[in-house]
Structures are given as C-alpha cells and as structure tokens.
Short mmCIF file of C-alpha atoms in Angstrom, two decimals:
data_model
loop_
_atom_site.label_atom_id
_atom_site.label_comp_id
_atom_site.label_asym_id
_atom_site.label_seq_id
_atom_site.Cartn_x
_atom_site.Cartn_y
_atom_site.Cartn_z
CA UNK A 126 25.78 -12.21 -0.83
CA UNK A 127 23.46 -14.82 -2.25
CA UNK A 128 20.85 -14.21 -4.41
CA UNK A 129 17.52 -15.88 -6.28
CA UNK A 130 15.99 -16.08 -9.16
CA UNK A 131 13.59 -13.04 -8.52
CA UNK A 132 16.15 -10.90 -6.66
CA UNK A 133 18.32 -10.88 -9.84
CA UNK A 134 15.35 -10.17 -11.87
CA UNK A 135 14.63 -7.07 -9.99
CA UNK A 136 18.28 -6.08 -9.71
CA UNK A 137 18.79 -6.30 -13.19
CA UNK A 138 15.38 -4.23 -13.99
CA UNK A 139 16.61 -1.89 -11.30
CA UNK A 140 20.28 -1.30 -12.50
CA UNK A 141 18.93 -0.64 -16.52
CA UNK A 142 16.57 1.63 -15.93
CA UNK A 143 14.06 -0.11 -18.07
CA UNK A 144 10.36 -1.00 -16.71
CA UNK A 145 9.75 -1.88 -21.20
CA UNK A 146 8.18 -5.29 -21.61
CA UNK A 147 10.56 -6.23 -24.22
CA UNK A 148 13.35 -6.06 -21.84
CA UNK A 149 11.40 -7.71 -19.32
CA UNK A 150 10.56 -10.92 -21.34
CA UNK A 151 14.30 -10.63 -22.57
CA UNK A 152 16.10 -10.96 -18.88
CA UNK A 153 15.61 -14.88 -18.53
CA UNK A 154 17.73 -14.78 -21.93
CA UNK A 155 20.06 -13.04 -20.34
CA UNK A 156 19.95 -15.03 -16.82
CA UNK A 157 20.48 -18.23 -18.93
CA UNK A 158 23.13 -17.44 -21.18
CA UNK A 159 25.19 -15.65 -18.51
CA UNK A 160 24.63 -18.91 -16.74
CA UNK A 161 26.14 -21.17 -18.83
CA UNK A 162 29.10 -18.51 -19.88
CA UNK A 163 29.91 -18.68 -16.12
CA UNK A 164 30.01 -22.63 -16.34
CA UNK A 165 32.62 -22.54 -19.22
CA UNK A 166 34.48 -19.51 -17.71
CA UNK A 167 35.30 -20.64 -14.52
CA UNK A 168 37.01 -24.26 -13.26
CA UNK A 169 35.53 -25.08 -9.65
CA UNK A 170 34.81 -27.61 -7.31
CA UNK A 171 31.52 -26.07 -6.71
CA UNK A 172 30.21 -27.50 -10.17
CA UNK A 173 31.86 -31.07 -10.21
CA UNK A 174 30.01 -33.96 -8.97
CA UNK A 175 29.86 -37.56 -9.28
CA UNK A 176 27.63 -40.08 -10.27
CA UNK A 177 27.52 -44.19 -10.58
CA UNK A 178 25.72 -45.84 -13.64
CA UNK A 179 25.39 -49.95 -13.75
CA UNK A 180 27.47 -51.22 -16.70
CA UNK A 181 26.24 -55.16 -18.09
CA UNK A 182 28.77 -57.59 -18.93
CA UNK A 183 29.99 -57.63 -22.47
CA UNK A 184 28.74 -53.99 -22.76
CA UNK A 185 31.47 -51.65 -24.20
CA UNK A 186 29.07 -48.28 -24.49
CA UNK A 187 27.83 -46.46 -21.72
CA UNK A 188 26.42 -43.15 -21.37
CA UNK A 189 27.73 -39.76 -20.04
CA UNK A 190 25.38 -37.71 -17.79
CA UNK A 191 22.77 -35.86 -19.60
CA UNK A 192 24.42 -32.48 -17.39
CA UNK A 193 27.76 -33.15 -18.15
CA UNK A 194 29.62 -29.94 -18.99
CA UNK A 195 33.35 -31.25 -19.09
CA UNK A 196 34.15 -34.94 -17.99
CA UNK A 197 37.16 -35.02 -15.79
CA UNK A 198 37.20 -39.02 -14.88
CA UNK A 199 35.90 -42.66 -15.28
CA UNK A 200 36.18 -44.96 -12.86
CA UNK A 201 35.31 -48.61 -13.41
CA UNK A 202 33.77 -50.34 -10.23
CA UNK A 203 33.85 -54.22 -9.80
CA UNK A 204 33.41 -55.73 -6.41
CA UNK A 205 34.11 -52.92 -4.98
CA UNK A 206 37.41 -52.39 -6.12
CA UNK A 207 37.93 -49.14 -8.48
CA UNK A 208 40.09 -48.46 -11.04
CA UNK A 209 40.81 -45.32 -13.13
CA UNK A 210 40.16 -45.79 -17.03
CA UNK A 211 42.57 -43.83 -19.46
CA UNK A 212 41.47 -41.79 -22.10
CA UNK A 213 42.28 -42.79 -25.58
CA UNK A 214 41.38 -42.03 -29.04
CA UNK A 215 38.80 -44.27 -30.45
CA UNK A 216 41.26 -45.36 -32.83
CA UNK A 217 43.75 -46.68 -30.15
CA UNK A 218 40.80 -48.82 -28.71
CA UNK A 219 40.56 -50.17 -32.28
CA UNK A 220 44.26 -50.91 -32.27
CA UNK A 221 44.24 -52.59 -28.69
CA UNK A 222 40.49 -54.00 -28.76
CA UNK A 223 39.90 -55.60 -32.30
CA UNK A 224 37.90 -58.43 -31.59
CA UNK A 225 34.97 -56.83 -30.03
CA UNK A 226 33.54 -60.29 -28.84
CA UNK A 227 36.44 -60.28 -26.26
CA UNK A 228 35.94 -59.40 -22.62
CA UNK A 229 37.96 -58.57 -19.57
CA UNK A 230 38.46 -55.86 -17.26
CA UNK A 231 38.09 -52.14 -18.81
CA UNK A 232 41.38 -50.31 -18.83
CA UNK A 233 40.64 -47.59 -21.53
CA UNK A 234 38.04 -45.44 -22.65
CA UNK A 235 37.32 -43.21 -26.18
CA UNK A 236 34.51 -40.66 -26.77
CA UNK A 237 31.74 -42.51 -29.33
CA UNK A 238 29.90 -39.84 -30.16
CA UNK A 239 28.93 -36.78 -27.76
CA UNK A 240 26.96 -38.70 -24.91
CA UNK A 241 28.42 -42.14 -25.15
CA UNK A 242 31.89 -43.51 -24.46
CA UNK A 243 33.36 -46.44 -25.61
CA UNK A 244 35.31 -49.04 -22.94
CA UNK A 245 37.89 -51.71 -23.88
CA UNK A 246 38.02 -54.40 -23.61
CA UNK A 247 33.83 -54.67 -22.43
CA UNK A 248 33.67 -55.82 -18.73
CA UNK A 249 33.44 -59.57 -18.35
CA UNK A 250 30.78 -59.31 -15.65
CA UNK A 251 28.02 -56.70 -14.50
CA UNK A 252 29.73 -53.92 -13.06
CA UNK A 253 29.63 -50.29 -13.10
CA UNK A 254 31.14 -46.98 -14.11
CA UNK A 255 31.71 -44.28 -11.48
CA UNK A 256 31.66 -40.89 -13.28
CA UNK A 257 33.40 -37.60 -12.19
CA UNK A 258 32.49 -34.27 -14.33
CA UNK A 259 31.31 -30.48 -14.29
CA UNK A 260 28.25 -30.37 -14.21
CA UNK A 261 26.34 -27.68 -16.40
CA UNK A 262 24.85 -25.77 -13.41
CA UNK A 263 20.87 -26.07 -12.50
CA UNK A 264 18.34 -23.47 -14.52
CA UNK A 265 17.16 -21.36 -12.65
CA UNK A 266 13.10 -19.70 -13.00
CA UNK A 267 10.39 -18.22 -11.66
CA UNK A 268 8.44 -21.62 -11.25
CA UNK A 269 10.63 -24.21 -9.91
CA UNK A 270 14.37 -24.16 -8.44
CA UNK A 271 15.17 -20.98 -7.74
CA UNK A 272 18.86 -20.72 -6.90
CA UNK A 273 21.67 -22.79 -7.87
CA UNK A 274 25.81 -23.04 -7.14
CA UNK A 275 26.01 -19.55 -9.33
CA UNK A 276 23.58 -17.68 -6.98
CA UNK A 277 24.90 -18.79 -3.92
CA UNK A 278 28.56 -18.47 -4.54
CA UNK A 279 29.17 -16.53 -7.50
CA UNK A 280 26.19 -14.23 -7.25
CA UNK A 281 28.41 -10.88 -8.35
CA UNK A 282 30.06 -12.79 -11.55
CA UNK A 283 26.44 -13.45 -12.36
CA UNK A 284 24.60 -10.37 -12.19
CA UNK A 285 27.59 -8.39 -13.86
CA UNK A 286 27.60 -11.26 -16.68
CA UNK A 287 23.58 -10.37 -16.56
CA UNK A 288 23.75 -6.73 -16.88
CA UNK A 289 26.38 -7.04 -19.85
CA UNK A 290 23.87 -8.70 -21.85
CA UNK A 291 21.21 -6.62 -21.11
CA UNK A 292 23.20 -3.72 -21.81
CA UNK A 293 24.10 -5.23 -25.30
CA UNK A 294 20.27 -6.16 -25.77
CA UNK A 295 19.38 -2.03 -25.28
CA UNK A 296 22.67 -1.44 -27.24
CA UNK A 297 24.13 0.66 -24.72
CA UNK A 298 27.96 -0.95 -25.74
CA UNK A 299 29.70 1.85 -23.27
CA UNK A 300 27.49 0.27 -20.45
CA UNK A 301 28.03 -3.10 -21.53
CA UNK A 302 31.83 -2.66 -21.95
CA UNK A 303 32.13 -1.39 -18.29
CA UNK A 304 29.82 -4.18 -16.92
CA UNK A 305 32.21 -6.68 -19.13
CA UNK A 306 34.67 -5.38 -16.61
CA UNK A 307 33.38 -5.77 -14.07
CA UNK A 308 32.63 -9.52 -14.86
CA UNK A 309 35.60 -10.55 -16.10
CA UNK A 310 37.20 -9.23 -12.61
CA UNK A 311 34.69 -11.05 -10.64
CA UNK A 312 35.52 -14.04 -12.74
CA UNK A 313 39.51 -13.58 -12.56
CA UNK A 314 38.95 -14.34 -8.43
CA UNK A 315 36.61 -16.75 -8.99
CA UNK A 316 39.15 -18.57 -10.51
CA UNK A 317 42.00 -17.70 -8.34
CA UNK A 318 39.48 -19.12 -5.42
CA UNK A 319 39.68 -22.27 -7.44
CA UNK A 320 43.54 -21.97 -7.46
CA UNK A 321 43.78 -21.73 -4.10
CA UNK A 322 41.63 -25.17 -3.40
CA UNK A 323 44.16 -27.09 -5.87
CA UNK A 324 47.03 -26.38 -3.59
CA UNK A 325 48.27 -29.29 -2.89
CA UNK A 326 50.78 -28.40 0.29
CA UNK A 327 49.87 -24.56 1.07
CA UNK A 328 52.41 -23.56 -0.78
CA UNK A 329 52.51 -24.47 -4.52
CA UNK A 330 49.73 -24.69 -6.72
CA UNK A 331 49.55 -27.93 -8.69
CA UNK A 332 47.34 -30.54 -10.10
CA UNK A 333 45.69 -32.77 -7.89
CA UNK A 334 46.61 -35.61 -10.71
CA UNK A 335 49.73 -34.82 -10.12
CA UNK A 336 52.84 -33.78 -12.92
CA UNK A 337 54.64 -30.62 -13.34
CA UNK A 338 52.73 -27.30 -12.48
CA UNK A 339 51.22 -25.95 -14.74
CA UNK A 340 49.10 -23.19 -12.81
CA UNK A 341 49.94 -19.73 -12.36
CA UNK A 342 50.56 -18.92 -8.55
CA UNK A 343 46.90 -17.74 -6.57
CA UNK A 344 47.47 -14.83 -4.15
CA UNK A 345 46.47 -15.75 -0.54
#
C-alpha cells in the first residue's frame, strides 16, 4: 500500500514506542538515509529516466544530471538521428582524440570528473546529448513533495529500512537485526520484480543490451 511522508512518520513513531523528542527530530535522518540505501540497493525501471541537454559545436564537455545516481546511456542527437556513444576511459579518448581542435561526429565518451563527461571527437555542429540514468529518488518532507517512486511502490522496503535505523539510533540491535530482515526480504523481491521486467521473451532473463545472461532466473 502506498504511503506519505507523514504516514511513515507516524508509523515509525508508532512501531518504536517512542513519543521522546530526540527520536522525533531524528526520523527524517532516518527517512533520508533509508531513502537513498533503497536507491543503491535495488535496480528498477521505476527510478530511470531520461533527459535531453543542448550540446554547442566544438564542445567536448557536457554535464551529467545534477540527480544522477548511476548513468546507464548517452545518446548523441543530430538532426534527429541518434546514436549510442561508447564508454571509454579518458585515456582511450586521448589515444583516439589528440588534437582537440578537431571535430566530427561523437562516437565515444569518458567520465571528466564526477558531473562532466568528456565526448570525442567534439560535435561539428550544435547538437545534443540524450541522457538515460537512475535517478537518485525525490526527498521527501513535511513541507513540499510528499511522496516519491519509494512510497508508492516500495513503501514496505522503506519503512522496514526506516525502522532499522531507528532501532539502531535507540540501540535496540535485536530490534534492528530483525527489522534488517525484514528489509533485506522486501528488497530481495523488489529486485526479482525488476528481474522479471528484463525478460526479454517470457522465458529467460537477460539484458536488454543484449550478450550472454548474466541474471539469476526471477520466479513468476
């Protein structure tokens, strides 16, 4: 069932037992760091998205999304005809690109630092960049947005993940190694769910990029 910000408040208050105002200023901790735990624990559609960024000509650095978690693709988008950059090592693009004044279609990409990528050879004419990544899910608050992929879809993951942290904060470990349990169960479907969308016929799970398989088989 989905849930919002102030339902897991009170749920969380509710299942410890503990009406203290330490605890109570100390649950958006644990809201927030359960929240991004749950964006690096499971892999799902539900937190990729895309977004298009205009690239000038002769411009080899562009800029990730500020709420990129993991980047899964780059795309780069002239007249409206796309074509899938490869990932290299910043080194290769030395190798291949060494004359930085030349320009051309991009057919490679490197990281440059943690928010910037580096293309080569830099696009002869204004273009752009289509980007494909998991996105570090929304913040969630009593002022503001309220609800985000995690309390609509995930909602169990998220309070157990919650109550394990509050349960460390009052240093109740036997508590907190139970709830631990019962997050890490919550998260073992969650990513079996996302299993299950990667199969490719019905039958066998593989990678939508396609290659050997690689996943472990998801129960139906």
């Amino acid at each position: 069932m989905a849930t919002s910000y102030s339902e897991l408040v009170t749920n969380i208050q509710n299942a410890s037992e503990n009406d203290g105002s330490e605890f109570a200023q100390a649950i958006p901790v644990f809201i927030d760091q359960t929240r991004m735990r749950l964006a690096r624990d499971v892999d799902t559609y539900g937190l990729v998205t895309y977004t298009t960024v205009t690239l000038a000509s002769s411009t080899p650095l562009v800029s990730v999304p500020s709420d990129t978690l993991v980047l899964k693709a780059v795309t780069h988008v002239s007249a409206g005809t796309y074509s899938q950059l490869i990932m290299r090592t910043d080194e290769f693009l030395r190798e291949y690109w060494p004359v930085r004044s030349n320009t051309g279609t991009p057919k490679y990409y490197a990281r440059w630092s943690y928010n910037q990528l580096l293309l080569a050879p830099a696009p002869e004419s204004n273009s752009q960049v289509e980007f494909s990544y998991v996105q570090i899910p929304t913040s969630i608050g009593p002022v503001g947005t309220s609800t985000n992929w995690l309390t609509d879809f995930a909602p169990e993951a998220f309070f157990y993940g919650c109550m394990s942290e509050a349960c460390m904060f009052m240093k109740n470990y036997t508590a907190a190694a139970l709830w631990e349990a019962k997050y890490q169960d919550a998260v073992s479907k969650l990513r079996n769910e996302a299993r299950r969308t990667r199969q490719d016929d019905n039958l066998n799970n593989s990678s939508p990029a396609g290659g050997d398989n690689t996943m472990a088989p998801g129960g139906l």
